[in-house]
Tab-separated table of C-alpha atoms in Angstrom:
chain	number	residue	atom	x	y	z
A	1	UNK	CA	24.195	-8.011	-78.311
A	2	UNK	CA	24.524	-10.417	-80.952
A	3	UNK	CA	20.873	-11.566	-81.084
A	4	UNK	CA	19.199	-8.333	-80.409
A	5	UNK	CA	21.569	-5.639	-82.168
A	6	UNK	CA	24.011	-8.390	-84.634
A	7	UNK	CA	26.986	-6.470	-83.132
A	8	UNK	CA	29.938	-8.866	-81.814
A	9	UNK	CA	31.891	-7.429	-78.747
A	10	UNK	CA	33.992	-9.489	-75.904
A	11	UNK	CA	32.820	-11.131	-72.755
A	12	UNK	CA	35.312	-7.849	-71.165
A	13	UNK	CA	33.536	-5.128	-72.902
A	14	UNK	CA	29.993	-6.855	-72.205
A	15	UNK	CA	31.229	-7.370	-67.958
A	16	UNK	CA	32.767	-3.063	-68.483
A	17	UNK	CA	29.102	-2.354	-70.354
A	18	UNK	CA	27.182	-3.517	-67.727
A	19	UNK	CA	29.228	-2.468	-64.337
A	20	UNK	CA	28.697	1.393	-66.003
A	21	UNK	CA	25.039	0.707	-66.688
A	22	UNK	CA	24.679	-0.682	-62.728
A	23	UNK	CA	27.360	2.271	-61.653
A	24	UNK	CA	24.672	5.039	-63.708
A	25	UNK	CA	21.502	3.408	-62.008
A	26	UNK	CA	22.672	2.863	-58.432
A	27	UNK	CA	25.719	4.942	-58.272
A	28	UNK	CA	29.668	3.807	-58.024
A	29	UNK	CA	30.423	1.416	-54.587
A	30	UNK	CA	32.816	4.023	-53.444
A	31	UNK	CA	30.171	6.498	-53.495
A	32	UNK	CA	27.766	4.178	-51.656
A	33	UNK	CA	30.457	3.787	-48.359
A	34	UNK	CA	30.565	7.760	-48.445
A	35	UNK	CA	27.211	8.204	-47.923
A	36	UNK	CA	26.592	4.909	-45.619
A	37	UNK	CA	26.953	6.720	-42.341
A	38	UNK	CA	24.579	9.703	-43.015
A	39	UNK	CA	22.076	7.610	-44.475
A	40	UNK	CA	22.118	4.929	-41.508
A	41	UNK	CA	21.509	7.739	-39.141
A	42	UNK	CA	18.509	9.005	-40.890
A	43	UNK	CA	17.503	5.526	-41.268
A	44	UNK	CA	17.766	5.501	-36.856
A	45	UNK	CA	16.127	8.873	-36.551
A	46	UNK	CA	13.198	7.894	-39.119
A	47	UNK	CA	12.902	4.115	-37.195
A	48	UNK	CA	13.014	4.744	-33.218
A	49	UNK	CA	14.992	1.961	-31.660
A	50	UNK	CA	16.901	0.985	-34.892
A	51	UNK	CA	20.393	-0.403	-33.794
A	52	UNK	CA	22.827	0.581	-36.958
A	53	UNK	CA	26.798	0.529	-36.423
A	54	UNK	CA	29.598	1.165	-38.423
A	55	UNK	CA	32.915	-0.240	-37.550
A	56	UNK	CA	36.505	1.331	-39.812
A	57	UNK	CA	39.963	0.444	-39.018
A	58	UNK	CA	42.903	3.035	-39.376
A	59	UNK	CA	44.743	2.505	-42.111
A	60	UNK	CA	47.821	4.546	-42.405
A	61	UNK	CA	47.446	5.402	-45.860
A	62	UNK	CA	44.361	5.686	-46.705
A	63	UNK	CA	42.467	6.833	-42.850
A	64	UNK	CA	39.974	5.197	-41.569
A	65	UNK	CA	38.116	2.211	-43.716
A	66	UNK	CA	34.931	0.343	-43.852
A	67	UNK	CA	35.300	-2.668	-41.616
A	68	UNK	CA	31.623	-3.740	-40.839
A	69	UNK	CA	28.077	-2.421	-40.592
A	70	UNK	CA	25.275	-3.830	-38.188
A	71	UNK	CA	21.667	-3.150	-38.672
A	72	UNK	CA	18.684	-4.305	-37.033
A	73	UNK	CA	15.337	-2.323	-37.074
A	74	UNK	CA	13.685	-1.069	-34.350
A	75	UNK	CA	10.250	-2.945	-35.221
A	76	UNK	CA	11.876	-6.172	-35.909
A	77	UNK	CA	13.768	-5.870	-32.504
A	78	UNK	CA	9.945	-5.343	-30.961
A	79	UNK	CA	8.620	-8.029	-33.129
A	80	UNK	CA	11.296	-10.424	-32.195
A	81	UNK	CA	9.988	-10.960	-28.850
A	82	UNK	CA	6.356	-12.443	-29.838
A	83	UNK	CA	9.128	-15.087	-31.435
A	84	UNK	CA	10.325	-18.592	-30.373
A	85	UNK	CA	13.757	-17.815	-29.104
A	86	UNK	CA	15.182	-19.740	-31.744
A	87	UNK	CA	17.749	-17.776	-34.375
A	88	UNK	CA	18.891	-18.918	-37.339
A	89	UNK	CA	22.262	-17.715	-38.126
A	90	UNK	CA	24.196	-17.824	-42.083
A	91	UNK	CA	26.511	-16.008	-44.407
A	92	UNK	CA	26.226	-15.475	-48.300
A	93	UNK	CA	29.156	-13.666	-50.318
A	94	UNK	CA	28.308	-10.348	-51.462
A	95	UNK	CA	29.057	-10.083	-55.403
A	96	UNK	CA	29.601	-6.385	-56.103
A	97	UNK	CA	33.157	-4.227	-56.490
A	98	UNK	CA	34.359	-4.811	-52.852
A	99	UNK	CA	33.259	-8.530	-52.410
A	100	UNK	CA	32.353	-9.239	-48.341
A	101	UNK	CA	29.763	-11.228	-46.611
A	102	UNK	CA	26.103	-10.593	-45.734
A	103	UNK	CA	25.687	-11.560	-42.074
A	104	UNK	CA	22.063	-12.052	-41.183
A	105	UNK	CA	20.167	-13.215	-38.099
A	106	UNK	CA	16.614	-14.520	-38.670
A	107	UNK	CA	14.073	-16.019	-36.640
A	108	UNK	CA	10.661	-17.985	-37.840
A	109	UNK	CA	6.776	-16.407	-36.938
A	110	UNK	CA	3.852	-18.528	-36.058
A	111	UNK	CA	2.989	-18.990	-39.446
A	112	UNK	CA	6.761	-20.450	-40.252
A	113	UNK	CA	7.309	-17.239	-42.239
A	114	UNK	CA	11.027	-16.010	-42.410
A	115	UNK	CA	11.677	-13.085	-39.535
A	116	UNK	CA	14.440	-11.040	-40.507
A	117	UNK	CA	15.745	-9.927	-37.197
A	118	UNK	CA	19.740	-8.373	-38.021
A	119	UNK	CA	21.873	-7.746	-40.621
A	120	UNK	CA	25.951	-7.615	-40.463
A	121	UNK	CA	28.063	-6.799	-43.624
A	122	UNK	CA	31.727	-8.110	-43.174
A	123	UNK	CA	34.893	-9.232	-44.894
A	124	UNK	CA	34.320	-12.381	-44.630
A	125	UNK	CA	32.949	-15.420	-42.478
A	126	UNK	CA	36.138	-15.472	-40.033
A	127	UNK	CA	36.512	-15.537	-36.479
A	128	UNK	CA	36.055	-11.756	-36.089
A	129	UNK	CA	33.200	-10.814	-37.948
A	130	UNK	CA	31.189	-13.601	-36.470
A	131	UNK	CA	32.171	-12.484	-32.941
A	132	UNK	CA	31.588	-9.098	-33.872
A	133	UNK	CA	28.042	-9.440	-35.167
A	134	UNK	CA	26.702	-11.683	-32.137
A	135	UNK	CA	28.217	-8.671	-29.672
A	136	UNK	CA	26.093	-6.743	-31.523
A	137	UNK	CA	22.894	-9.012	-31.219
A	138	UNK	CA	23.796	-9.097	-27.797
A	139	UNK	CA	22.387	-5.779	-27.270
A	140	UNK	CA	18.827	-6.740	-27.645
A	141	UNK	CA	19.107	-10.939	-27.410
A	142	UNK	CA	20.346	-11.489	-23.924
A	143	UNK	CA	22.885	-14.698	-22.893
A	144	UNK	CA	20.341	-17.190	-21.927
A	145	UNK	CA	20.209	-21.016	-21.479
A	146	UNK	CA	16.555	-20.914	-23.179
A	147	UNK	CA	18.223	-19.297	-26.815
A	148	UNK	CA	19.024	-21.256	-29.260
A	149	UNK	CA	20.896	-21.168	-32.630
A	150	UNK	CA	20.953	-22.770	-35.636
A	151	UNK	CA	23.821	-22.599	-37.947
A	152	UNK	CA	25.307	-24.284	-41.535
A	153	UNK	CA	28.070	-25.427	-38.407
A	154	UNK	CA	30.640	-22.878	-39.746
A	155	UNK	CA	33.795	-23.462	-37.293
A	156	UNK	CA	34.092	-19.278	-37.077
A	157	UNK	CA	30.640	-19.403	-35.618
A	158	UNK	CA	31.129	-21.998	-33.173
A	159	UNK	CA	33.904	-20.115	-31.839
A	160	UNK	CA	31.864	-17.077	-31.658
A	161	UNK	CA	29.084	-19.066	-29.899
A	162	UNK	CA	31.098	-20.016	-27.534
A	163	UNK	CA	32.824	-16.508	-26.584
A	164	UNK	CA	29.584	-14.297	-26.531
A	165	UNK	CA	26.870	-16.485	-26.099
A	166	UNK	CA	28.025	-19.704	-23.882
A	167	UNK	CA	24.873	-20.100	-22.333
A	168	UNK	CA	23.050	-20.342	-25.257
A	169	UNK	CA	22.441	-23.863	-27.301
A	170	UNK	CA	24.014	-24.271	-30.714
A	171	UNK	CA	22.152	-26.761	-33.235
A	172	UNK	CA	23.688	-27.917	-36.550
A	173	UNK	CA	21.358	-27.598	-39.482
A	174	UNK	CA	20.497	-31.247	-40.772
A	175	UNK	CA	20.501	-30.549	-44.149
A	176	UNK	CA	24.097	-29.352	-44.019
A	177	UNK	CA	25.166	-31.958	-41.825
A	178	UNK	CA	23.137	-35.146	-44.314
A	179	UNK	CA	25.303	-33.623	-47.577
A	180	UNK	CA	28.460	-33.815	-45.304
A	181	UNK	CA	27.802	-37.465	-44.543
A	182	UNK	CA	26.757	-38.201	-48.225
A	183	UNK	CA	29.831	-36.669	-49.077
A	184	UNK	CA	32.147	-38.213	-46.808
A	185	UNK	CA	30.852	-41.764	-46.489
A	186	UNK	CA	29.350	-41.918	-50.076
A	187	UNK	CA	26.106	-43.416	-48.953
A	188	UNK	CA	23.068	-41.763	-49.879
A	189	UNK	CA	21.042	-44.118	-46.877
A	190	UNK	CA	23.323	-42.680	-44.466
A	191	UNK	CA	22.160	-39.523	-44.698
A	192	UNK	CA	18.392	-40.344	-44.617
A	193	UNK	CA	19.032	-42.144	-41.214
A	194	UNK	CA	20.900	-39.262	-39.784
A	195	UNK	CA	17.906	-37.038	-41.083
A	196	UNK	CA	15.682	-39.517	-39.449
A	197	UNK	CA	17.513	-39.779	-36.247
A	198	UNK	CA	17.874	-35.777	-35.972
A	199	UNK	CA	13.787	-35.290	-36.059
A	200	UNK	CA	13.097	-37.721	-34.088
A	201	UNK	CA	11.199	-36.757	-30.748
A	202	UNK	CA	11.874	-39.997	-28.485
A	203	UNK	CA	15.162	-40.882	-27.045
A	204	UNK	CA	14.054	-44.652	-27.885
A	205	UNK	CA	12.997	-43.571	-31.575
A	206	UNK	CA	16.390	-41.966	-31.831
A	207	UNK	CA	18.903	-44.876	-30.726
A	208	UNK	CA	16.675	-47.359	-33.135
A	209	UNK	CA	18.075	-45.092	-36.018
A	210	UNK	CA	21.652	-44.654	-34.449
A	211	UNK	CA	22.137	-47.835	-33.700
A	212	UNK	CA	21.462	-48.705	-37.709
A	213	UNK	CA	23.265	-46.066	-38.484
A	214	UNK	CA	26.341	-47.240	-36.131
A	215	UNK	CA	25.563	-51.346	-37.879
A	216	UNK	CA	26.265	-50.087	-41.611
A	217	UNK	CA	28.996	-47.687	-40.982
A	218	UNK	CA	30.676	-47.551	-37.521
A	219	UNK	CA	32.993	-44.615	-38.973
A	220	UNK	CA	30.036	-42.691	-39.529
A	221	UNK	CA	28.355	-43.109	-35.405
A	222	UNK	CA	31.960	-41.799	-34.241
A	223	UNK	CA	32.104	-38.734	-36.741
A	224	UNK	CA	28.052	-37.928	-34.902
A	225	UNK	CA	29.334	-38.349	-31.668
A	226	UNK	CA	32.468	-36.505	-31.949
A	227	UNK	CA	29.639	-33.355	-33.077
A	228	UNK	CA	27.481	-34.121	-30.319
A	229	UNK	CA	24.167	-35.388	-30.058
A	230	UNK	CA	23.242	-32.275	-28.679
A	231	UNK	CA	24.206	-30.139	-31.768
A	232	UNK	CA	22.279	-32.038	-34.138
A	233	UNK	CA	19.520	-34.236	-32.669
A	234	UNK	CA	16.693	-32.591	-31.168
A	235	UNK	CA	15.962	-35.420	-28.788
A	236	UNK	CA	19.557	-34.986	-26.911
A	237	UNK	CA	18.871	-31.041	-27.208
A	238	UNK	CA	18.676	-29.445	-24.089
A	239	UNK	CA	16.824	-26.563	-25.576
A	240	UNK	CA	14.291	-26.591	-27.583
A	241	UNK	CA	14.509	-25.770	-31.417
A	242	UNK	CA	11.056	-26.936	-32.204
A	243	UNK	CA	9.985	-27.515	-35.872
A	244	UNK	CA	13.261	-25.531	-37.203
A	245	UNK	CA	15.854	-28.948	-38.097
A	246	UNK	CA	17.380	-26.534	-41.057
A	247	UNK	CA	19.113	-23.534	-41.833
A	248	UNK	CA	16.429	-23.023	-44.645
A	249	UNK	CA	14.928	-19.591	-42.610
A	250	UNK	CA	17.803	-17.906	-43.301
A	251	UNK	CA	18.741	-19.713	-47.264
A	252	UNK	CA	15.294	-18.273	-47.943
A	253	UNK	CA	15.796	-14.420	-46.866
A	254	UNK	CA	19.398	-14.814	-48.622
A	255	UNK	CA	17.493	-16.258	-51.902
A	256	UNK	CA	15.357	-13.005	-51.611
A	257	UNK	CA	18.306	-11.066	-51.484
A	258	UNK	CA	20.363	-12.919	-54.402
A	259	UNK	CA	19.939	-9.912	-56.733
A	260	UNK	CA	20.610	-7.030	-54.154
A	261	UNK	CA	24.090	-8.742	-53.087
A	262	UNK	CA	25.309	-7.351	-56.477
A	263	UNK	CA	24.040	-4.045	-55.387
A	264	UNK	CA	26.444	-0.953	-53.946
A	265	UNK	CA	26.437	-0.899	-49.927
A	266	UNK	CA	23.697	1.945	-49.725
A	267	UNK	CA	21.452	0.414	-52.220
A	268	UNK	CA	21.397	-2.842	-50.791
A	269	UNK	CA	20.591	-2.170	-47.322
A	270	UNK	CA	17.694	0.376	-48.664
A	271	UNK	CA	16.610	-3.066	-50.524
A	272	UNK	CA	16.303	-4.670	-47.413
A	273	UNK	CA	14.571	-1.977	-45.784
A	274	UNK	CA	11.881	-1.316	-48.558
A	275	UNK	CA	11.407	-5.540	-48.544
A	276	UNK	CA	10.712	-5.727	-44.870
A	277	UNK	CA	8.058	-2.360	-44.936
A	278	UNK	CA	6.235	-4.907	-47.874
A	279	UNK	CA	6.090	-7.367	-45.639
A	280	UNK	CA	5.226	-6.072	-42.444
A	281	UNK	CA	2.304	-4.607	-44.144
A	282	UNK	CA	1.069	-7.634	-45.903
A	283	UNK	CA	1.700	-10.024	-42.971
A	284	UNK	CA	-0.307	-7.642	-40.363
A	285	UNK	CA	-3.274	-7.892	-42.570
A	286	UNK	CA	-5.798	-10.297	-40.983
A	287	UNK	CA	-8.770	-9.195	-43.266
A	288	UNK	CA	-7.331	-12.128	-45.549
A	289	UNK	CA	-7.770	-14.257	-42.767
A	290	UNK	CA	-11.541	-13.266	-41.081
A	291	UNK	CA	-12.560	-15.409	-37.676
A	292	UNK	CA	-9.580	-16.976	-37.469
A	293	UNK	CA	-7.580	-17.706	-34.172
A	294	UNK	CA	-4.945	-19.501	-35.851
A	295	UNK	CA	-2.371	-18.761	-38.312
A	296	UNK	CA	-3.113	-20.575	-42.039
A	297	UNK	CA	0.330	-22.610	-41.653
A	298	UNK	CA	-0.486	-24.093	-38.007
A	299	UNK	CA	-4.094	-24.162	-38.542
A	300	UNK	CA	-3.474	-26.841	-41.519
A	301	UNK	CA	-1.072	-28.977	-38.753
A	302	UNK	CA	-3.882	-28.974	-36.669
A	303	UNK	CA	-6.364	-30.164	-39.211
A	304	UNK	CA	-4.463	-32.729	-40.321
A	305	UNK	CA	-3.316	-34.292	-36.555
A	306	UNK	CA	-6.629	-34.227	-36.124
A	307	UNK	CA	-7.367	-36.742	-39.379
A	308	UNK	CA	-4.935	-38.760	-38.129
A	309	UNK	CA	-6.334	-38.866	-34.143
A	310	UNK	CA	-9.295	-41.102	-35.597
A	311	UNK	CA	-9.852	-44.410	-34.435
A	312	UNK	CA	-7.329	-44.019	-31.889
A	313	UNK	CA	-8.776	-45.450	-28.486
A	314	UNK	CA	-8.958	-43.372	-25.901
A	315	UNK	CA	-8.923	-44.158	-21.254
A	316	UNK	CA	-9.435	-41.661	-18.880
A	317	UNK	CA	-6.728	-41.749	-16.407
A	318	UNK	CA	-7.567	-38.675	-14.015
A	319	UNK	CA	-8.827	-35.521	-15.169
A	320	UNK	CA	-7.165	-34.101	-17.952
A	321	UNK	CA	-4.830	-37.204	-18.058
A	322	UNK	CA	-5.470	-40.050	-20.702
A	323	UNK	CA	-3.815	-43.333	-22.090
A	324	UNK	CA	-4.334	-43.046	-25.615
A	325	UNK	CA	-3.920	-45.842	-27.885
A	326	UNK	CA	-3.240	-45.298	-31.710
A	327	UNK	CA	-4.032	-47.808	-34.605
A	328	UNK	CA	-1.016	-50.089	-33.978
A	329	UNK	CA	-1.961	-50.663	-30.192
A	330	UNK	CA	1.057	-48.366	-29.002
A	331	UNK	CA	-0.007	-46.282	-25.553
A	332	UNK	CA	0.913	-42.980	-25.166
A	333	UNK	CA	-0.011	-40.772	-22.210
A	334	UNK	CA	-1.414	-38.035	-22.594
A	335	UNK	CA	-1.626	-34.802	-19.835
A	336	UNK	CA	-4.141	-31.692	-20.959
A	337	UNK	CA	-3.223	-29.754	-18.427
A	338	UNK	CA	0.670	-30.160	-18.801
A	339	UNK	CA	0.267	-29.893	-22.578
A	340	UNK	CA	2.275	-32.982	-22.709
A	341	UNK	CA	2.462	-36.765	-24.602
A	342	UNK	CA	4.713	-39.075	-23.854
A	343	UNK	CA	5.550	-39.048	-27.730
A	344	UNK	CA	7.137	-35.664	-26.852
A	345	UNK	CA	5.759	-33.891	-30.125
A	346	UNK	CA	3.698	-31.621	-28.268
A	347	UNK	CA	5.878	-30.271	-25.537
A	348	UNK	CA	8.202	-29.662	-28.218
A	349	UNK	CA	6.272	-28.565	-31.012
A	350	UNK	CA	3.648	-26.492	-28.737
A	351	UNK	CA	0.882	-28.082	-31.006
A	352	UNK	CA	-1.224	-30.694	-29.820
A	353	UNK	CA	-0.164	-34.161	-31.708
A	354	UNK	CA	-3.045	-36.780	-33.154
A	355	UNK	CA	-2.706	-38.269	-29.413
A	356	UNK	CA	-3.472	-34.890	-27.438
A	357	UNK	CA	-6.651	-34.492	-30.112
A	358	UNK	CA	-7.970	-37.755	-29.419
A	359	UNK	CA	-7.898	-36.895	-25.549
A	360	UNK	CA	-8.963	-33.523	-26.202
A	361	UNK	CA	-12.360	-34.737	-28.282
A	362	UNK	CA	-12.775	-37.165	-25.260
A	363	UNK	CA	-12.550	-34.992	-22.826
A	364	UNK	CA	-14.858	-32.359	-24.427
A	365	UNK	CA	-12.008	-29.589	-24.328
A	366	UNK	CA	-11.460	-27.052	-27.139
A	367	UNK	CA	-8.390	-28.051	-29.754
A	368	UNK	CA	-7.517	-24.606	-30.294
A	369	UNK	CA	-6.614	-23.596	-26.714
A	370	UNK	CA	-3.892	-26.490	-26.824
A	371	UNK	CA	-1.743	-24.629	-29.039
A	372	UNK	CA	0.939	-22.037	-27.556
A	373	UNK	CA	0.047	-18.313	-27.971
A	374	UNK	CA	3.232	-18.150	-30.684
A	375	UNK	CA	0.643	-19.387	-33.078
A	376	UNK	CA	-1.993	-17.336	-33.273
A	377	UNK	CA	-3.042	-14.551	-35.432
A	378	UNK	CA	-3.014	-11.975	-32.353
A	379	UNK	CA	0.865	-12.560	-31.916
A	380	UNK	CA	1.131	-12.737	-35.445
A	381	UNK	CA	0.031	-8.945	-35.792
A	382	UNK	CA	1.756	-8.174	-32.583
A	383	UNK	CA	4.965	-9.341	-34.553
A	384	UNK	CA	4.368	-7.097	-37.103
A	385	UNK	CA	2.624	-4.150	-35.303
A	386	UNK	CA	6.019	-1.694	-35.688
A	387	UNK	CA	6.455	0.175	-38.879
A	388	UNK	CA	9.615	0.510	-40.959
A	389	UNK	CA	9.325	4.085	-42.419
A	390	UNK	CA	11.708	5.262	-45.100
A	391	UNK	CA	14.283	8.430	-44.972
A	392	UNK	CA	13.000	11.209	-45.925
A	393	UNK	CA	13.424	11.878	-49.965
A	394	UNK	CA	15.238	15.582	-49.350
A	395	UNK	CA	18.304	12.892	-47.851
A	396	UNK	CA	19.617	11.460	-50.894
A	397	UNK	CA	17.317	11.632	-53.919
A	398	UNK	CA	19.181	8.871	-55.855
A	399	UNK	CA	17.788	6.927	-52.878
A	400	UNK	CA	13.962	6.962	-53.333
A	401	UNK	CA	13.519	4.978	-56.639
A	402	UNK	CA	15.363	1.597	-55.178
């Protein structure tokens, strides 16, 4: 105001200005939880399949109050299962009148795009709300030993791991887990060796790292085994959470949403629904992509395994097996029809590594058809084949210009 108009007011008046100026353009928050429940079942009605709840407690003196909401939309429920059953789980504080916590639940495509699958709004991360908004996954994501989720290792969300999804594995994101060790063993080394150790795809690759990890600071081994290998290295993981070490899936679709968390109720969850329309429409567009079998992201992995599989030496074994030997004179074996190398990248990664190439151009076979169906562009459209319509404009007119 000074700059632009040379009038002086307080930092009060400026914070009062602009919570009018937000309350005139999107309408007041109390407003917003009024009209939550008629819009969400328009929003059902307009999306077939759409799972939307609305949870109040009784309060005494006031009636019934907002507790939490759950939404998850009908084509990202279908589009979830052409997905790696691997879901990345996070909280970010909400910032308007009434505070709370966005709850979401994503997943990543073939072409490591963020998946929006759910969406829970809460009073917080606590026990509750976590266990609250997995029942509510559990609906369409089933209790079983081949799921997997990724999480910033919240303790709520352990506990609500445990209580509706035991069967399920739960893997720490390393980028979480590397500041915690910076942090508490103020060593900056520490934390690439633990980021080493957690990608690494060998059991023998692994215990190389841990065991340096375990020679500088002992403290440090027992603080990672007290987690659990399992939680945070992928080659103790009994599942299998492929490329995704981080929580990053789900920091990137609460980046998108940074500005919306300021939002009223209504207006953010029509944000979120007007976002994932864009996207469904721009990401089920092949023309940009003509002739190709592959998605872009997966399709550059490929091409660059495959500069790496040169000059490797390469032995027949039986058919479709091979003892491949890379520029260092280290073996690996190699089985085409398994999709497997003993370097245990691709079994895990469902791509073919530099070692699975070299066999591959040996043996005459095509590249391509080494790489899992989750990466190519037909399950990428399949992913995104629903459409997310809006409500109908005659529903709340205030609505339409989000």
């Amino acid at each position: 105001m000074l700059g632009d108009h040379d009038i002086r007011i307080s930092y009060w008046k400026a914070w009062r200005s602009r919570e009018v100026a937000l309350d005139y353009a999107k309408g007041s928050c109390a407003t917003s939880y009024k009209l939550l429940p008629d819009y969400l079942q328009r929003l059902v009605r307009a999306n077939p399949g759409t799972l939307a709840e609305i949870h109040t407690i009784y309060d005494a003196g006031v009636g019934h109050r907002f507790k939490y909401m759950f939404l998850a939309l009908g084509a990202s429920i279908d589009g979830f299962s052409h997905m790696r059953n691997v879901i990345i789980i996070d909280g970010a504080h909400l910032r308007g009148k009434y505070a709370g916590c966005l709850l979401t639940a994503s997943a990543q495509d073939g072409n490591y795009q963020v998946f929006p699958i759910a969406v829970g709004i809460v009073d917080g991360e606590n026990d509750n709300a976590w266990e609250w908004f997995l029942k509510m996954l559990l609906q369409f994501i089933t209790n079983e030993d081949n799921v997997v989720f990724i999480s910033d290792r919240h303790s709520s969300i352990y506990k609500a791991i445990s209580k509706v999804y035991p069967a399920a594995k739960h893997c720490a994101c390393i980028l979480h887990l590397k500041r915690n060790i910076q942090t508490y063993f103020k060593n900056k080394h520490l934390g690439y060796l633990v980021g080493k150790a957690a990608r690494a795809f060998q059991l023998s690759e692994f215990y190389t790292t841990f065991n340096e990890i375990k020679n500088i600071n002992p403290s440090c081994a027992e603080y990672l085994l007290d987690i659990g290998l399992e939680h945070w290295a992928r080659a103790h993981c009994s599942g299998n959470r492929y490329n995704l070490m981080t929580s990053n899936v789900a920091e990137t679709w609460n980046s998108v949403l940074r500005n919306a968390r300021e939002y009223p109720i209504l207006h953010l969850v029509e944000y979120i629904r007007s976002k994932l329309m864009k996207w469904y429409a721009e990401r089920r567009d092949v023309t940009q992509h003509p002739n190709r079998m592959l998605t872009p992201r997966v399709t550059s992995i490929v091409e660059e395994n495959f500069e790496i599989s040169g000059g490797m030496l390469v032995c027949q074994i039986n058919t479709g097996e091979f003892d491949v030997k890379d520029k260092d004179r280290i073996s690996y074996h190699v089985n085409l029809h398994t999709k497997s190398c003993s370097c245990f990248s691709f079994q895990t990664l469902l791509i073919p590594c530099p070692h699975a190439i070299a066999a591959a151009i040996k043996e005459k076979s095509s590249i391509k058809s080494l790489v899992s169906n989750f990466y190519t562009m037909d399950t990428l459209v399949a992913a995104y084949a629903g459409n997310i319509l809006p409500i109908s404009s005659e529903v709340n007119p205030s609505i339409e210009g989000t």
